[in-house]
Coordinates of C-alpha atoms in Angstrom, one line a residue:
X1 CA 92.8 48.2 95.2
X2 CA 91.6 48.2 98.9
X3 CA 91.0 51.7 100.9
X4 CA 91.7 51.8 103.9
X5 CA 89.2 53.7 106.1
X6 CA 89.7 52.0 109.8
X7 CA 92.5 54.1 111.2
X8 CA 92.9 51.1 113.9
X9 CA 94.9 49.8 111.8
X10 CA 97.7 52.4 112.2
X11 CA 97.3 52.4 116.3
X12 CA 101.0 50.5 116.3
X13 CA 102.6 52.5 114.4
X14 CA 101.5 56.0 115.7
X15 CA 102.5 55.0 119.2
X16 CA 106.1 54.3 118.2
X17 CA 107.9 57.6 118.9
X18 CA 108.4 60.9 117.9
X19 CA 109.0 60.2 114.3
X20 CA 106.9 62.1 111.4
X21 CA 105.1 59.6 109.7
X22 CA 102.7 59.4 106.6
X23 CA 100.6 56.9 105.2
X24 CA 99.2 57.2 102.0
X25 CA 97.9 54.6 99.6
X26 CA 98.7 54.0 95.7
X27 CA 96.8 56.9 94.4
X28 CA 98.9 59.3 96.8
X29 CA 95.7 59.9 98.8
X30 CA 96.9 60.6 102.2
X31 CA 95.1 58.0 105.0
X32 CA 96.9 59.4 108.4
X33 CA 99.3 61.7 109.4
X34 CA 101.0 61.2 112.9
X35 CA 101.3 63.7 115.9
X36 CA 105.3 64.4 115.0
X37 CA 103.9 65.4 111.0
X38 CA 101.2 67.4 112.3
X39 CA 103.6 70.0 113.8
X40 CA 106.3 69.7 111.2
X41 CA 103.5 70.6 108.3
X42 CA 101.4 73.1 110.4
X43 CA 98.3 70.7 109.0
X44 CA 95.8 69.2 111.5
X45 CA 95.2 65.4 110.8
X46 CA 91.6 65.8 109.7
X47 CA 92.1 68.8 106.9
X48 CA 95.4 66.7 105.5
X49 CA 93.4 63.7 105.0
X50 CA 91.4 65.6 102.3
X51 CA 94.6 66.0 100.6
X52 CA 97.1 64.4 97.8
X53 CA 100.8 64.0 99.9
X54 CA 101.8 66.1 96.7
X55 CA 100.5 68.7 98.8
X56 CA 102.7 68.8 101.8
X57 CA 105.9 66.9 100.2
X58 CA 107.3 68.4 97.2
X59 CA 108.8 66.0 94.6
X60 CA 111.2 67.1 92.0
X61 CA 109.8 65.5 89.0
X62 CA 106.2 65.9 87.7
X63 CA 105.6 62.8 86.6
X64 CA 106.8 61.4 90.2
X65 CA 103.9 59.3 91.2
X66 CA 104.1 56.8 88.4
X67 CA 108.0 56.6 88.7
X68 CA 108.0 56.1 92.3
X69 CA 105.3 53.7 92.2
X70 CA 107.2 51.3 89.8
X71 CA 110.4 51.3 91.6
X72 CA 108.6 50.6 95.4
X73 CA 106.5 48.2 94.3
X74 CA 109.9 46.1 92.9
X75 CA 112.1 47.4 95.9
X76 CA 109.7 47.8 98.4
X77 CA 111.5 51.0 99.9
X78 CA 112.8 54.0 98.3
X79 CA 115.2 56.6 100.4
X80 CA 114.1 60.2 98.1
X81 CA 115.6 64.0 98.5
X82 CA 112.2 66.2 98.9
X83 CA 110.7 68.8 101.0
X84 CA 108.1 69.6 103.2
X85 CA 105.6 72.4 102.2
X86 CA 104.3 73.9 105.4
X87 CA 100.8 75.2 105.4
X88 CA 102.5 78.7 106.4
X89 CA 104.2 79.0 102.7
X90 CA 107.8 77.6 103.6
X91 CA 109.5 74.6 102.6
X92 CA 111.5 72.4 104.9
X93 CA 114.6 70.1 103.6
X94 CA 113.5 66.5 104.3
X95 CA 114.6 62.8 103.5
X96 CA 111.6 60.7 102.8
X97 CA 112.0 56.7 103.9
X98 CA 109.2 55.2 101.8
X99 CA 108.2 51.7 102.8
X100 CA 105.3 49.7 100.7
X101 CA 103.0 47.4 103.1
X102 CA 102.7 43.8 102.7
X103 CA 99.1 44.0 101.3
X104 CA 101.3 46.5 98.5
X105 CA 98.1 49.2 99.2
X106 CA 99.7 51.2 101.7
X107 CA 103.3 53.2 102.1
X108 CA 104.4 54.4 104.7
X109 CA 106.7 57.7 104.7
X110 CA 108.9 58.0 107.6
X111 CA 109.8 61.6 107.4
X112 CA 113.4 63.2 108.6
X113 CA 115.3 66.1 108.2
X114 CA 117.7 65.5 105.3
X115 CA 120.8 67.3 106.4
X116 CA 121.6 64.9 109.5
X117 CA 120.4 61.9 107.4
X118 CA 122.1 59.3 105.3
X119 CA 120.7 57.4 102.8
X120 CA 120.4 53.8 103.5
X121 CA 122.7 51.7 101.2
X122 CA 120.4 49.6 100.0
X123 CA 117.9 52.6 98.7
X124 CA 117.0 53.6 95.1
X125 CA 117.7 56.8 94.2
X126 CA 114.8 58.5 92.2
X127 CA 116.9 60.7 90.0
X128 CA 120.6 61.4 89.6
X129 CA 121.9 65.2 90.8
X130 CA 121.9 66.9 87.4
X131 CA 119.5 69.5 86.5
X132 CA 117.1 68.9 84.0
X133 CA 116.3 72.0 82.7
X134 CA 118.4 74.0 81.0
X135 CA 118.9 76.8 82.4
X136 CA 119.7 79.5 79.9
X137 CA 121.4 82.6 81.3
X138 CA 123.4 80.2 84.1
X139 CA 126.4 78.6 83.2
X140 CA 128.2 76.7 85.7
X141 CA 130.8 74.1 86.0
X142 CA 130.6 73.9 90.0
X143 CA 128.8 70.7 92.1
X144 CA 127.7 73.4 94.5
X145 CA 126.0 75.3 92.6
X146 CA 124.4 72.6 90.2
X147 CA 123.2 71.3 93.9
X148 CA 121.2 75.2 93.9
X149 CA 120.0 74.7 90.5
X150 CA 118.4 71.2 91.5
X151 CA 116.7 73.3 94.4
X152 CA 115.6 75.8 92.2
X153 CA 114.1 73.1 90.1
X154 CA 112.3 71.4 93.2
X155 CA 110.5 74.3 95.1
X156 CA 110.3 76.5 91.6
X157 CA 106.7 74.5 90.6
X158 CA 105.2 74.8 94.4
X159 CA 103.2 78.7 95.2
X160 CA 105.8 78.8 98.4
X161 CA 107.7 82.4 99.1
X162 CA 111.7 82.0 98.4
X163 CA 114.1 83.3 100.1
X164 CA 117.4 83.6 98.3
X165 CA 120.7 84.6 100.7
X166 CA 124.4 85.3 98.9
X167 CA 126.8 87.6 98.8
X168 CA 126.8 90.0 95.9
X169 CA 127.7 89.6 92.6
X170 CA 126.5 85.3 93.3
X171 CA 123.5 85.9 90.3
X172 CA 120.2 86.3 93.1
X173 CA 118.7 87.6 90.2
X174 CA 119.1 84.8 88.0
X175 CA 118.1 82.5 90.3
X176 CA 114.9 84.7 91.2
X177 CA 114.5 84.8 87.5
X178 CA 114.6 80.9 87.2
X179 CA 112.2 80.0 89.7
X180 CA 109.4 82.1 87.9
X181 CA 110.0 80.9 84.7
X182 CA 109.5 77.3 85.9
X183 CA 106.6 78.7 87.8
X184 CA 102.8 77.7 86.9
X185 CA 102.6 81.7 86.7
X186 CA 105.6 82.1 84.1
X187 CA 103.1 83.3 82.1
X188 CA 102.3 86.5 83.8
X189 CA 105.0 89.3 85.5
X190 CA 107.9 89.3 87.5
X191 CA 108.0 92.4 89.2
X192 CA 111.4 93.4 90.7
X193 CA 111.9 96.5 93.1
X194 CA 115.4 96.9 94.9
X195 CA 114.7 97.8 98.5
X196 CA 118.1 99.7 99.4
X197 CA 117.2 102.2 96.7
X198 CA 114.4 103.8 98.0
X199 CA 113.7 105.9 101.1
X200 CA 111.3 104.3 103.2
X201 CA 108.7 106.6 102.3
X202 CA 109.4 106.1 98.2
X203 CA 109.6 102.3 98.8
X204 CA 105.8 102.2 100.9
X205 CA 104.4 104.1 97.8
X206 CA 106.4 101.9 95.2
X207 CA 105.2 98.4 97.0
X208 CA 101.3 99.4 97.7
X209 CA 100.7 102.3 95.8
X210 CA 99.0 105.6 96.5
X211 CA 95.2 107.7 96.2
X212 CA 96.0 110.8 94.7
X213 CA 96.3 113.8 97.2
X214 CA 97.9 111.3 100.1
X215 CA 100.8 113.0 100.1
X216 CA 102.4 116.3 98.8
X217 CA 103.8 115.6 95.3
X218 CA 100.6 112.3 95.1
X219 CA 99.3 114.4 91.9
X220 CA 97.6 111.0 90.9
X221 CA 96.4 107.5 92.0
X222 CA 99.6 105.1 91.6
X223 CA 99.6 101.2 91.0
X224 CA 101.8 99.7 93.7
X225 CA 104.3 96.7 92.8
X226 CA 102.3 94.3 94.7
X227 CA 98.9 94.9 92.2
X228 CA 101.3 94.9 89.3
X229 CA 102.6 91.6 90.2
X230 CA 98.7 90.3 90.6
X231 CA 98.7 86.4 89.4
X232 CA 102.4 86.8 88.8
X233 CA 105.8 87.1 91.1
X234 CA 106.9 90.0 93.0
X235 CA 110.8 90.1 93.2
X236 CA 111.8 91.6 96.7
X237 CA 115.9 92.5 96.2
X238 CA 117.9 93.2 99.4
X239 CA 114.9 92.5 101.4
X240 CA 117.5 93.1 104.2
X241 CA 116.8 96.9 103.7
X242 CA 113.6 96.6 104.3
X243 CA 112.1 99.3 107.5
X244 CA 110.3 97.0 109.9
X245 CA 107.5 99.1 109.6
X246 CA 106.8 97.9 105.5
X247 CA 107.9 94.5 106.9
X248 CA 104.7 94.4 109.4
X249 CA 102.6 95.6 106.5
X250 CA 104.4 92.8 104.1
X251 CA 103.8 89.7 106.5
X252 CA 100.0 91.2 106.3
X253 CA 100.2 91.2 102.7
X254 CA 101.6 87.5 102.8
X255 CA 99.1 86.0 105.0
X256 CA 95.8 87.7 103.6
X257 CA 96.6 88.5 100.3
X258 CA 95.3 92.1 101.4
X259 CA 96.7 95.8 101.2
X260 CA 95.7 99.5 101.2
X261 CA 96.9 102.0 99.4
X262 CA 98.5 104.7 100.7
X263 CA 95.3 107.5 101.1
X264 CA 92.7 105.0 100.9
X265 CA 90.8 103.0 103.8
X266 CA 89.6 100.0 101.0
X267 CA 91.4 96.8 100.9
X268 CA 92.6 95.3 97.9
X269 CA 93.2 92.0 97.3
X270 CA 96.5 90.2 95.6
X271 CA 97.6 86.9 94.5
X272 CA 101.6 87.1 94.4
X273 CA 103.9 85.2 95.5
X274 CA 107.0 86.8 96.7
X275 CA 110.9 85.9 96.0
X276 CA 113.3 87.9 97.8
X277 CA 117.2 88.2 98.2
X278 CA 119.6 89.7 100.3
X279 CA 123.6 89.7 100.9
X280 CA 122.5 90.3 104.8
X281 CA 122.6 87.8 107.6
X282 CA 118.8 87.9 108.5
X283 CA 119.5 85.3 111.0
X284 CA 121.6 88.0 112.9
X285 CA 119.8 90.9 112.1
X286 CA 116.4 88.5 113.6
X287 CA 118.9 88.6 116.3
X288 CA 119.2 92.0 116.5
X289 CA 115.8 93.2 116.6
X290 CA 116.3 95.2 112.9
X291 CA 114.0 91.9 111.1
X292 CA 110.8 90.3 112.0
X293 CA 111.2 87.0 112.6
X294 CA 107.7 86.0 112.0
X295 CA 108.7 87.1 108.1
X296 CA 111.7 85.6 108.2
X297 CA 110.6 82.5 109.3
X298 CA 108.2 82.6 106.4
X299 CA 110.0 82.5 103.9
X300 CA 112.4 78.8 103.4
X301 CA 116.5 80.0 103.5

């Protein structure tokens, strides 16, 4: 098998346009990123070439690589469903045109947003639509929602935050539910705390706990949700309630993986990752002023 390491070879092809473009060879080692995939996966060209492109495009089956190998090397190109994990924690829908070279050492992934795209008629679809795990306490009979389930299934393996937007009564919880359990941290908590509940003072010392004596009533130090969710998931419902004051403090929390308890100046560290839910239009309420956008835009919709 030949490595390439002469990125002259690629010169054509980056100067083509503003498409986002990959090139990777068989082993899924990424060789070059373009300008256009630079922006749309927040990674600079030389830290993604230390990289598998399992890191930045999600694939819904585990045992992808061999799969999709076999079926480009007798097609040549391959038209998938995937999505683009940004290197700020979100996902982004995305078709992925996957061309093998002539030399059959290099493919090239020509990268699009999959909403506005069609799949080519001569492509070969990896998989068919229909979820492959069971999922136990979801019964469903609708195309719609089978289409969810298949997304739950695709981002439900990656560390990224979820956002999950219906109105109520749809089964968030469920759905929350199902993308821990098909986690890699099933094996530890999911924390759930309803944010319309609680006062905005209750829900600060609920989230990131308390030193006894920081408040009347603080009789004795107090775990926070985000420490009891440590290694695990933290379930954020109605994340729509949220004061914009904790939402500051929970972008800090998502970018650093740091906190403070309420009453103490010492930082404590936290590996969670957060899925939240809401009946609200976040969009509008971004709009509005009344959300942070920056968290919004954090987490995929």
């Amino acid at each position: 098998m030949t490595i390439i390491g002469n990125n002259k070879v690629f010169e054509k092809s980056l100067s083509r346009g503003n498409q986002a473009e990959i090139w990777i060879d068989t082993n899924g080692k990424i060789i070059e990123i373009n300008g256009s995939m630079v922006r749309l996966s927040g990674y600079s060209a030389n830290i993604v070439q230390r990289k598998l492109v399992s890191d930045i495009l999600l694939f819904s089956q585990d045992k992808f690589w061999d799969e999709i190998l076999k079926k480009i090397r007798y097609f040549n190109k391959l038209v998938i469903k995937s999505f683009i994990l940004h290197r700020a924690r979100y996902i982004i829908p995305a078709t992925l045109n996957l061309k093998l070279d002539d030399r059959k050492d290099v493919i090239s992934i020509t990268v699009s947003n999959s909403n506005a795209h069609q799949l080519e008629q001569d492509s070969y679809p990896i998989e068919n639509t229909t979820p492959d795990h069971d999922f136990d306490e979801i019964i469903t009979n609708s195309p719609k929602y089978q289409k969810v389930l298949k997304q739950i299934q695709e981002v439900a393996p990656t560390n990224a935050s979820v956002l999950i937007l219906g109105e109520t009564g749809t089964g968030k919880e469920l759905l929350a539910k199902s993308v821990h359990q098909l986690s890699k941290r099933s094996k530890r908590k999911l924390i759930k705390i309803n944010c319309a509940n609680l006062s905005a003072d209750l829900i600060e010392s609920e989230l990131f706990g308390h030193e006894k004596g920081a408040f009347t009533g603080a009789y004795r130090k107090k775990v926070g949700k985000f420490e009891l969710a440590h290694k695990g998931t933290l379930f954020l419902d109605e994340i729509g309630e949220l004061p914009l004051e904790l939402q500051s403090k929970l972008l800090r929390v998502l970018q650093s993986g740091e906190l403070y308890r309420l009453g103490s100046n010492e930082t404590t560290t936290v590996d969670i990752r957060i899925i939240a839910a809401t009946n609200r239009n976040l969009a509008r309420l971004v709009n509005e002023g009344k959300f942070r956008s920056d968290l919004y835009y954090n987490s995929p919709c």
